[in-house]
Short mmCIF file of N, CA and C in Angstrom, two decimals:
data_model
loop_
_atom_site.label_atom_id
_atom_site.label_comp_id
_atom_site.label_asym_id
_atom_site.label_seq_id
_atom_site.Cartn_x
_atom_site.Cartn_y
_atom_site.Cartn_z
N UNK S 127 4.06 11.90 -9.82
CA UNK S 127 4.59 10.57 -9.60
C UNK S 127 3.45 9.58 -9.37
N UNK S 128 2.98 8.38 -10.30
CA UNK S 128 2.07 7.38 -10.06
C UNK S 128 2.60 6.63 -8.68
N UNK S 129 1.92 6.34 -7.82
CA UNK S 129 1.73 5.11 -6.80
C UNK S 129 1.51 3.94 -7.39
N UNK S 130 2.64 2.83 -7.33
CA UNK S 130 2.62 1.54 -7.33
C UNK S 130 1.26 1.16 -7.12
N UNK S 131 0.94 0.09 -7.50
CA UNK S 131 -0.13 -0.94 -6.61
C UNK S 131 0.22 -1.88 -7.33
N UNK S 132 0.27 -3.33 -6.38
CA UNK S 132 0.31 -4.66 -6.78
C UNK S 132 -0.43 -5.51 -6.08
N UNK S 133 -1.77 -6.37 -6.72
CA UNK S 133 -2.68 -7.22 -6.12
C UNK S 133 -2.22 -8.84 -5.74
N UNK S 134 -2.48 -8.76 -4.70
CA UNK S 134 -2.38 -10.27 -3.94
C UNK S 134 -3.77 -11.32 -4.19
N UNK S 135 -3.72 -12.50 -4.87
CA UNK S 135 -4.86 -13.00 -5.00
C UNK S 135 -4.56 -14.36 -5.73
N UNK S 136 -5.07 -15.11 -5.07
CA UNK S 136 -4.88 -16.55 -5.83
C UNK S 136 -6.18 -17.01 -6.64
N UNK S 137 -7.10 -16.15 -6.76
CA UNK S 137 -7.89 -16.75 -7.98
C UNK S 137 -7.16 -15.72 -9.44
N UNK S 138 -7.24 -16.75 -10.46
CA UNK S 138 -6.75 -15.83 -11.64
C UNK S 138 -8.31 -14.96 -12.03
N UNK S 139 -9.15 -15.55 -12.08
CA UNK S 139 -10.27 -14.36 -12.83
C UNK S 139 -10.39 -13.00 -11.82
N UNK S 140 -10.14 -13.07 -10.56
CA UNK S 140 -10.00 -12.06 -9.76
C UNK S 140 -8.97 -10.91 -10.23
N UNK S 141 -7.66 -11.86 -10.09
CA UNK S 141 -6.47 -10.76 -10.58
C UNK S 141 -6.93 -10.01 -12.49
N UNK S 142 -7.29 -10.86 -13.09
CA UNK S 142 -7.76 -10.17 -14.33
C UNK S 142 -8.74 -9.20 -14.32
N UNK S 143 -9.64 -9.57 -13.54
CA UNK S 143 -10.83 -8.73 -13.15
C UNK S 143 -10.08 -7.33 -12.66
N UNK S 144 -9.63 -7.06 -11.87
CA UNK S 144 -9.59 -6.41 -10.85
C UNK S 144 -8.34 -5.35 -11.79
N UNK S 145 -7.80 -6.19 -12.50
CA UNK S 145 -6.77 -5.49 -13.68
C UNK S 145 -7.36 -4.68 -14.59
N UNK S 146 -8.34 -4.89 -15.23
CA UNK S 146 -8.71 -4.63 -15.74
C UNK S 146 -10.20 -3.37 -15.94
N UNK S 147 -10.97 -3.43 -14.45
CA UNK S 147 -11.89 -2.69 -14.19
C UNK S 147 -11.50 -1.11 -13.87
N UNK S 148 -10.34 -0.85 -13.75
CA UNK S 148 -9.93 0.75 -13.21
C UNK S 148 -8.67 0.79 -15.03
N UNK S 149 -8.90 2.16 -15.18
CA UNK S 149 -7.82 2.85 -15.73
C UNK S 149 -6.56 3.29 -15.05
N UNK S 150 -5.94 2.42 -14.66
CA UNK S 150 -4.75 2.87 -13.25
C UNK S 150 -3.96 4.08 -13.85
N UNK S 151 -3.54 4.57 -14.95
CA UNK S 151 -2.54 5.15 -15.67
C UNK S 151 -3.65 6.58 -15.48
N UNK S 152 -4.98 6.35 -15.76
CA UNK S 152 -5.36 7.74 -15.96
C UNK S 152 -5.83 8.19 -14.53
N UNK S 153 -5.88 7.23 -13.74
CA UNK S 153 -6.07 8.04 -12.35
C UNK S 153 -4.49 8.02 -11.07
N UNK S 154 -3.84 8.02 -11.82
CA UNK S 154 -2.26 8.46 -11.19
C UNK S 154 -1.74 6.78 -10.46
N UNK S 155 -1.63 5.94 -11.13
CA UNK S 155 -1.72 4.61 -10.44
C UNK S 155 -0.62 3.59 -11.31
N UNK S 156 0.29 3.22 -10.63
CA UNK S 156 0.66 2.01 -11.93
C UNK S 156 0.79 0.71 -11.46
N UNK S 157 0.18 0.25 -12.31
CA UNK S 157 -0.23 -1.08 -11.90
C UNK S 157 0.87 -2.11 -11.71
N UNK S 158 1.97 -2.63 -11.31
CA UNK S 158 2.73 -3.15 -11.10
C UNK S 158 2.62 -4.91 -10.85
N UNK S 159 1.29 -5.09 -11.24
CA UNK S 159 1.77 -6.53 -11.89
C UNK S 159 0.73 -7.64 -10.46
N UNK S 160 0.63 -8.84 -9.77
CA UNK S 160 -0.05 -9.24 -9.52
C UNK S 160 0.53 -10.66 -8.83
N UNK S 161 0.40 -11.50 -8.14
CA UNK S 161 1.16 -12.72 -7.80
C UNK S 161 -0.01 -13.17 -6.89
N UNK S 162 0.06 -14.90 -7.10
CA UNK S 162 -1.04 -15.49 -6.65
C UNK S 162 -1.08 -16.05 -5.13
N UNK S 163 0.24 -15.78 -4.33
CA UNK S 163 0.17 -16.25 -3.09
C UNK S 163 0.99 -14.56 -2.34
N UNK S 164 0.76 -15.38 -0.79
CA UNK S 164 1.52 -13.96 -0.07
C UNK S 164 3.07 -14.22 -0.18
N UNK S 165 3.52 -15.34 -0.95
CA UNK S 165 5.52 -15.84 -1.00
C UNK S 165 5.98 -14.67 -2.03
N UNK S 166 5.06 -14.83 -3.45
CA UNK S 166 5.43 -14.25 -4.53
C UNK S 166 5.39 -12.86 -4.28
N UNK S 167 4.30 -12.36 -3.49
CA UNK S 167 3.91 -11.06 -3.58
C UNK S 167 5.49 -10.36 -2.68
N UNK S 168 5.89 -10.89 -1.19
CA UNK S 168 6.67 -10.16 -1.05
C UNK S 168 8.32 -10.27 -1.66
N UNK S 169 8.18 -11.81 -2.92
CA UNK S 169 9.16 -11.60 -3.78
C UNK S 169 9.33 -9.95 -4.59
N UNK S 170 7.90 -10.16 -4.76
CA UNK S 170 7.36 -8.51 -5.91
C UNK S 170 7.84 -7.46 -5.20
N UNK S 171 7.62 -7.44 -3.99
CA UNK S 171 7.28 -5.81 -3.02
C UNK S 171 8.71 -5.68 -2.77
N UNK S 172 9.89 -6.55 -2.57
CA UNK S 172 11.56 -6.07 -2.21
C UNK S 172 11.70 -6.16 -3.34
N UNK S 173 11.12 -5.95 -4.34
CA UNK S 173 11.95 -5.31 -5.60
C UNK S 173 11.62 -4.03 -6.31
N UNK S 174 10.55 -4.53 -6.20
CA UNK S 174 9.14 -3.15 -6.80
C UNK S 174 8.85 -2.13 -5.99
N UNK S 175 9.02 -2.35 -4.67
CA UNK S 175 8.53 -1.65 -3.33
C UNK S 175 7.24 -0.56 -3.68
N UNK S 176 5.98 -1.34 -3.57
CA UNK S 176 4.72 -1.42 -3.84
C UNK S 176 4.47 0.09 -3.02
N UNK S 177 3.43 0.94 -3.40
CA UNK S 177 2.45 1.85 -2.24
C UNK S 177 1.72 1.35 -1.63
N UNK S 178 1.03 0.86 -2.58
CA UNK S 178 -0.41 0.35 -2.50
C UNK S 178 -0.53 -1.15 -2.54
N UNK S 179 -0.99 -2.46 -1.50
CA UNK S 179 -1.20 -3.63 -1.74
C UNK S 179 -2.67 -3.82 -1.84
N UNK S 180 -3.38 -4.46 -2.48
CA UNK S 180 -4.41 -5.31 -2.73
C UNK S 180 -4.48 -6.27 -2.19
N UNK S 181 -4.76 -7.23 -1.28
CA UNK S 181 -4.85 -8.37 -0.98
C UNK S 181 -5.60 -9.29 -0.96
N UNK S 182 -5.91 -10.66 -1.12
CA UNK S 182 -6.80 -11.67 -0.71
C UNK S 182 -6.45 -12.05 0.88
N UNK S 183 -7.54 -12.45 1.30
CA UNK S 183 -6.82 -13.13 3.04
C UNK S 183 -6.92 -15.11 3.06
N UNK S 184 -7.26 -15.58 2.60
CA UNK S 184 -7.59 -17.14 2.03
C UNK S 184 -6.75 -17.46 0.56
N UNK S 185 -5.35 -17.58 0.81
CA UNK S 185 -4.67 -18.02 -0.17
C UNK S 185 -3.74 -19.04 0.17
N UNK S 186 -3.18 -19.81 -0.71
CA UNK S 186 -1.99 -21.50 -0.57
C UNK S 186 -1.06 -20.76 0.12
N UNK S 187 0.00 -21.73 0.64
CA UNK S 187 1.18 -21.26 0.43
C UNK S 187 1.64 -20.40 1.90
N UNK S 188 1.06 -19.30 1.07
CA UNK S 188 1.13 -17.91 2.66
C UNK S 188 -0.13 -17.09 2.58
N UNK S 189 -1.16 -16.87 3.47
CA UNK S 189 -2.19 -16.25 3.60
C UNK S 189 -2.32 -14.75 3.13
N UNK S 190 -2.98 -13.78 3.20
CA UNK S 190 -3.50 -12.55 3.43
C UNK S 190 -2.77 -11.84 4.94
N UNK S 191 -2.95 -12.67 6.04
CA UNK S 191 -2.84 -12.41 7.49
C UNK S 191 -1.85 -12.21 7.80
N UNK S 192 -0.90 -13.39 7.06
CA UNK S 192 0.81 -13.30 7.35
C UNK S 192 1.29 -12.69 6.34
N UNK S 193 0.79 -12.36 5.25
CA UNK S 193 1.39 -11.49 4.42
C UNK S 193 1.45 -9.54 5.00
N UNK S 194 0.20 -9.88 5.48
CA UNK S 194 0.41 -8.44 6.36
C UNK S 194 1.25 -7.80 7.26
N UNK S 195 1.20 -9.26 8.01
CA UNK S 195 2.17 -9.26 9.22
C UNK S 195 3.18 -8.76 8.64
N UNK S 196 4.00 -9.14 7.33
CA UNK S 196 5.32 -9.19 7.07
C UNK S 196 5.60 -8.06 6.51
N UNK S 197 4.71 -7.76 5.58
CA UNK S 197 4.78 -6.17 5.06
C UNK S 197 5.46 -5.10 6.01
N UNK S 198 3.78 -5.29 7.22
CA UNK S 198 3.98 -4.04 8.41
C UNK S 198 5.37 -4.18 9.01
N UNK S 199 5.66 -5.33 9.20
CA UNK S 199 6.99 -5.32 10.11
C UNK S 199 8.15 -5.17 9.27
N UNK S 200 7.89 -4.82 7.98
CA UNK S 200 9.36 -4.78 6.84
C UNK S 200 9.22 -3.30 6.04
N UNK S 201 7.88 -3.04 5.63
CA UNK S 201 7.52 -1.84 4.93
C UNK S 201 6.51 -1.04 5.66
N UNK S 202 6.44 -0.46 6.49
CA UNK S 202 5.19 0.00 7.52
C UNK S 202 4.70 1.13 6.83
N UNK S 203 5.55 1.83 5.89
CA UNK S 203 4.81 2.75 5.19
C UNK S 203 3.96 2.48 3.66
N UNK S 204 4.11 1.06 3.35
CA UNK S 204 3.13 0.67 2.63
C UNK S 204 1.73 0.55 3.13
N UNK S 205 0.46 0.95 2.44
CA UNK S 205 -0.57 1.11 2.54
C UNK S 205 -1.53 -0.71 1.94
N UNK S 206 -2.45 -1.14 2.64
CA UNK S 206 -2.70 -2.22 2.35
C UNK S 206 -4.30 -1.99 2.22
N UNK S 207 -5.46 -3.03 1.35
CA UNK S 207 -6.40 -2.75 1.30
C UNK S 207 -6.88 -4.50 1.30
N UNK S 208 -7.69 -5.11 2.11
CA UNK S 208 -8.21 -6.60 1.76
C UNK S 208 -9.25 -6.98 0.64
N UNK S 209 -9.10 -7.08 -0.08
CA UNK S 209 -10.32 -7.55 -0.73
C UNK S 209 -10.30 -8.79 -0.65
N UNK S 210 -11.42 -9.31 0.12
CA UNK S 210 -11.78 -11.13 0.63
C UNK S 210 -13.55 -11.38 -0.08
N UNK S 211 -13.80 -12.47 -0.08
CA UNK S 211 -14.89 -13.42 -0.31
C UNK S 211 -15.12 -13.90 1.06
N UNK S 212 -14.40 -13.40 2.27
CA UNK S 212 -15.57 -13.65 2.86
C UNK S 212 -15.62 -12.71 4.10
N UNK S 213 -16.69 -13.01 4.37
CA UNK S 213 -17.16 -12.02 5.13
C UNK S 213 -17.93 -12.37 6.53
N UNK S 214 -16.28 -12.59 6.71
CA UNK S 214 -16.43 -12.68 8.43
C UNK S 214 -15.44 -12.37 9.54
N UNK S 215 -16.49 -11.49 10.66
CA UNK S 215 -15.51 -10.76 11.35
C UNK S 215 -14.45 -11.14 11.75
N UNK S 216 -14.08 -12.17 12.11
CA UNK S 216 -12.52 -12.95 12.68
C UNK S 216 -11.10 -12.39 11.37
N UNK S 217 -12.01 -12.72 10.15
CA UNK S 217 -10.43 -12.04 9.40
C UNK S 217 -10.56 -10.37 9.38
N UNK S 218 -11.72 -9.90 9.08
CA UNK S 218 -11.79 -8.31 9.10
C UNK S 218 -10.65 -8.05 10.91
N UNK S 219 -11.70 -8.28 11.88
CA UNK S 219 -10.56 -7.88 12.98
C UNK S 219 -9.31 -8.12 13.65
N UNK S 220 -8.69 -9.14 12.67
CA UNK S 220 -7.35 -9.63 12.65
C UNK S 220 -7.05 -8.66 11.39
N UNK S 221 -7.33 -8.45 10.02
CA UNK S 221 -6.70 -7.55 9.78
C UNK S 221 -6.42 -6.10 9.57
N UNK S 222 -7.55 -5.66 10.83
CA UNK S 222 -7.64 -4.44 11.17
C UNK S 222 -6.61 -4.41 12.11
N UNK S 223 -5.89 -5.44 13.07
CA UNK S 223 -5.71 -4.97 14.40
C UNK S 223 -3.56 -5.15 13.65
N UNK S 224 -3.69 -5.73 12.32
CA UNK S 224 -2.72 -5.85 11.35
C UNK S 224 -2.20 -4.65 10.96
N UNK S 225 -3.18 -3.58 10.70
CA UNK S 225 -3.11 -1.97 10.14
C UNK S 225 -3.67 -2.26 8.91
N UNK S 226 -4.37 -2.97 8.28
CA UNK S 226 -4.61 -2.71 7.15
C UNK S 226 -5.72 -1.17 7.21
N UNK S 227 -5.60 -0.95 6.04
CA UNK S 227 -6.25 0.26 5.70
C UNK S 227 -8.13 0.39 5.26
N UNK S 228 -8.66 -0.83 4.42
CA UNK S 228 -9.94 -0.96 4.39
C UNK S 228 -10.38 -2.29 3.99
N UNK S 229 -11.07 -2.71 3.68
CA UNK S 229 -11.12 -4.02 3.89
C UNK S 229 -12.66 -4.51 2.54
N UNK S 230 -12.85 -4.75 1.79
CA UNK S 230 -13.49 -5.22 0.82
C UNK S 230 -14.16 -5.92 0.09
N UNK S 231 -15.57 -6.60 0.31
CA UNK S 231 -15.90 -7.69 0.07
C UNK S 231 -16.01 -7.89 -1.65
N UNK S 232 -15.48 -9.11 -2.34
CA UNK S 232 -15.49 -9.03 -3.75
C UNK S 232 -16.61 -9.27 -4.22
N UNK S 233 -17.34 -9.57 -3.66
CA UNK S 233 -18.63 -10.35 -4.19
C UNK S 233 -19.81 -8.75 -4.01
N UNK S 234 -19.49 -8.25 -3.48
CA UNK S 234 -20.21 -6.39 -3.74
C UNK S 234 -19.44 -5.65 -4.13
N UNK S 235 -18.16 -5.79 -4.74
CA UNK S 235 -17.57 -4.88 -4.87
C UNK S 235 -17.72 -3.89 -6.62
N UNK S 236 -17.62 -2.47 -6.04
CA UNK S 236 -17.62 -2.13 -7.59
C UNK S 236 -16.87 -1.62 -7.94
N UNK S 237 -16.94 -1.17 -9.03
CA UNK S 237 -15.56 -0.52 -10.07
C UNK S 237 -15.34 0.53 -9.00
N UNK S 238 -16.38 1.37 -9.39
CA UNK S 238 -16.51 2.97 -8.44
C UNK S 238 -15.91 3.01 -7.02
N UNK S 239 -16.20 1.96 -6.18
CA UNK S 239 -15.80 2.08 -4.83
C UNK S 239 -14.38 1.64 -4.52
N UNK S 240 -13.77 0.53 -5.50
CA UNK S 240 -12.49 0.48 -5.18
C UNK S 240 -11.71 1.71 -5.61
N UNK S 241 -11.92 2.24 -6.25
CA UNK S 241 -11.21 3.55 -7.21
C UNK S 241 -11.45 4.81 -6.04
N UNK S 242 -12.56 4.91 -5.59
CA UNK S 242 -12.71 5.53 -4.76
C UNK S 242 -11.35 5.51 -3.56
N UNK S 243 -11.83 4.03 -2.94
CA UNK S 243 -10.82 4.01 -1.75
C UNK S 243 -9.23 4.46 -2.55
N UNK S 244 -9.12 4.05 -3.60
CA UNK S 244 -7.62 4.15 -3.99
C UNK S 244 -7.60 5.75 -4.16
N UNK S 245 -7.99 6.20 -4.61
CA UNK S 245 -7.74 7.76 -4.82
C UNK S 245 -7.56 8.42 -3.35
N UNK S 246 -8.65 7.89 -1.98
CA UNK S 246 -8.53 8.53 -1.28
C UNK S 246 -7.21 8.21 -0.68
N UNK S 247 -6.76 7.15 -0.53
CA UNK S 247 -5.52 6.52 -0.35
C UNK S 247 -4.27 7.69 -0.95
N UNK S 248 -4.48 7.16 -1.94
CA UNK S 248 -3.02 7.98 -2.63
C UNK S 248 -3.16 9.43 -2.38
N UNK S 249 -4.34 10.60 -1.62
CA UNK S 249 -4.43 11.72 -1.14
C UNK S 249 -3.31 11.52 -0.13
N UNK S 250 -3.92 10.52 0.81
CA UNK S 250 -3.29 10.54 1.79
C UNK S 250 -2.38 10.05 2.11
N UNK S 251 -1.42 9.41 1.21
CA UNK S 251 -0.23 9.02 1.13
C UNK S 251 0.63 9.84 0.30
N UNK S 252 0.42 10.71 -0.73
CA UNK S 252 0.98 12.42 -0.88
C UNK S 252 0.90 13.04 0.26
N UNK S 253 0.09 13.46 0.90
CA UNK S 253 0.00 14.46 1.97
C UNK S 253 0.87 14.17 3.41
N UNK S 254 0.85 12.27 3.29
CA UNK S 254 1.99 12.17 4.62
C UNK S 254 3.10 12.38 3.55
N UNK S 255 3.80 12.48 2.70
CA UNK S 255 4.70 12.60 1.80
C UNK S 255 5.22 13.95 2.04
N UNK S 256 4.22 14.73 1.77
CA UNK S 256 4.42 16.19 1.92
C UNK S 256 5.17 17.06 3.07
N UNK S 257 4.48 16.06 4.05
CA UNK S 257 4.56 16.57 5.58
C UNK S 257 5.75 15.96 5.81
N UNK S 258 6.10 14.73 5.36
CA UNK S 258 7.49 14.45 5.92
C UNK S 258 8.48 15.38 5.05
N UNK S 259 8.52 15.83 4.17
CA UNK S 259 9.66 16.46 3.34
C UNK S 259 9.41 17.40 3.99
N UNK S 260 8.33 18.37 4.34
CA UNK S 260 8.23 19.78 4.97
C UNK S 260 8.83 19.48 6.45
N UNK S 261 9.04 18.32 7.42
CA UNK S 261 9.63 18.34 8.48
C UNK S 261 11.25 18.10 8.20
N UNK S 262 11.47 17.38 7.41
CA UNK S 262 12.93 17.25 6.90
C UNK S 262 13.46 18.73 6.45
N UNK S 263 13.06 19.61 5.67
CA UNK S 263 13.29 20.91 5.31
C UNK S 263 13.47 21.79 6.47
N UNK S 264 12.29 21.81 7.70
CA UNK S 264 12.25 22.54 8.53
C UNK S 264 12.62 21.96 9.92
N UNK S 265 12.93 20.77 10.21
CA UNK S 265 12.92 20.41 10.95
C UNK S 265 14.07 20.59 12.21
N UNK S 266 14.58 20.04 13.05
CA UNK S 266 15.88 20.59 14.20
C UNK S 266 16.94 19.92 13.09
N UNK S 267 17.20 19.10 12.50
CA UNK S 267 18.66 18.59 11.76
C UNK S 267 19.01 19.49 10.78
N UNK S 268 17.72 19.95 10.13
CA UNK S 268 18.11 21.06 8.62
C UNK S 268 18.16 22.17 9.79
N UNK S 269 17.57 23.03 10.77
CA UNK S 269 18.28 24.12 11.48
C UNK S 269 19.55 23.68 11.94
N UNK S 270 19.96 22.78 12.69
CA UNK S 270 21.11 22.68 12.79
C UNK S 270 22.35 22.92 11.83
N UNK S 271 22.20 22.05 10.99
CA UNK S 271 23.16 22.28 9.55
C UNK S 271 23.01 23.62 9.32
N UNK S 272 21.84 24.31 9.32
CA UNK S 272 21.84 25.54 9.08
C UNK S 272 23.06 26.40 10.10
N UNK S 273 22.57 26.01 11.32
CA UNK S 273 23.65 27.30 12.16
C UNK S 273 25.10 26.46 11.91
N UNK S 274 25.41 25.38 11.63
CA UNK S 274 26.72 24.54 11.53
C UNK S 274 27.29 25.24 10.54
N UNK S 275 26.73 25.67 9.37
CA UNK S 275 27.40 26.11 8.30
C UNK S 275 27.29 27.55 8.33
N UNK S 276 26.65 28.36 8.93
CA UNK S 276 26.50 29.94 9.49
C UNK S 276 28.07 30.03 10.01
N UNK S 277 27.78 29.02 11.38
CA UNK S 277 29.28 29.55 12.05
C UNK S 277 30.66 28.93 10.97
N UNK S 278 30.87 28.05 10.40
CA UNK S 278 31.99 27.58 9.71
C UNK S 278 32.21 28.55 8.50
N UNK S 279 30.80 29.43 8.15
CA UNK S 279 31.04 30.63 7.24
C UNK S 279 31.63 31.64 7.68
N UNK S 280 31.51 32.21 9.00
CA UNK S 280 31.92 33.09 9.88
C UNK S 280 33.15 32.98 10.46
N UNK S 281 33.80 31.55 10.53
CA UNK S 281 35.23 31.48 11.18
C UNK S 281 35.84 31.36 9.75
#
């Protein structure tokens, strides 16, 4: 199963850029498309319901900051990554203390290292995947049902 990702970013050469530098299809990824403020994006995400967000934090409209906010408090199991132009601690530790996941300067950024973070990402968003279906399988509600339907077999 590919992981969504959809980038947040109000410059267009960014969103093209950034479209265009990874093979999303051949490294388990689908690219789900792109919107230039944080309004559109969570138009995108209650329909699309994203894995993976990309973000800018300096955009019209609705920011990076409050777009986070809204995610975490609506989708908490979406995974978020900043990629900003700038680079200064006040937005990094506002949107660390947000949950974002890593944080990205565009102006160093390379092919290799975003692909990087995304792969390690989508490890670890299979593996909490995993673990929740293995607690749902094994967990006290599936034993329960289990002895519920033991004894209703038995009477």
């Amino acid at each position: 199963m590919k992981l969504k990702v959809l980038l947040v970013d109000d410059e267009l050469l960014i969103r093209l850029g950034v479209r265009s530098i990874i093979n999303w299809e051949q490294h388990g990824f689908q690219y789900m498309g792109d919107a230039p403020d944080g309004q559109k994006a969570l138009e995108m995400i209650e329909k699309e319901q994203p894995d993976i967000i990309l973000t800018d934090i300096v955009m019209p409209r609705m920011d990076g900051l409050q777009l986070i906010e809204a995610v975490k408090a609506r989708y908490p199991h979406i995974r978020i990554i900043v990629l900003s132009s700038h680079n200064e601690y006040n937005y990094l530790r506002q949107a660390m203390k947000l949950g974002v996941e890593d944080y990205l300067l565009k102006a160093s950024m390379k092919p290799e290292e975003l692909l990087e973070i995304l792969l390690d990402m989508a490890e670890r968003i299979r593996a909490s995947r995993r673990e929740m279906h293995r607690q749902m399988e094994s967990g006290p509600a599936a034993e329960e049902v289990g002895k519920a339907r033991s004894e209703w077999l038995y009477q």
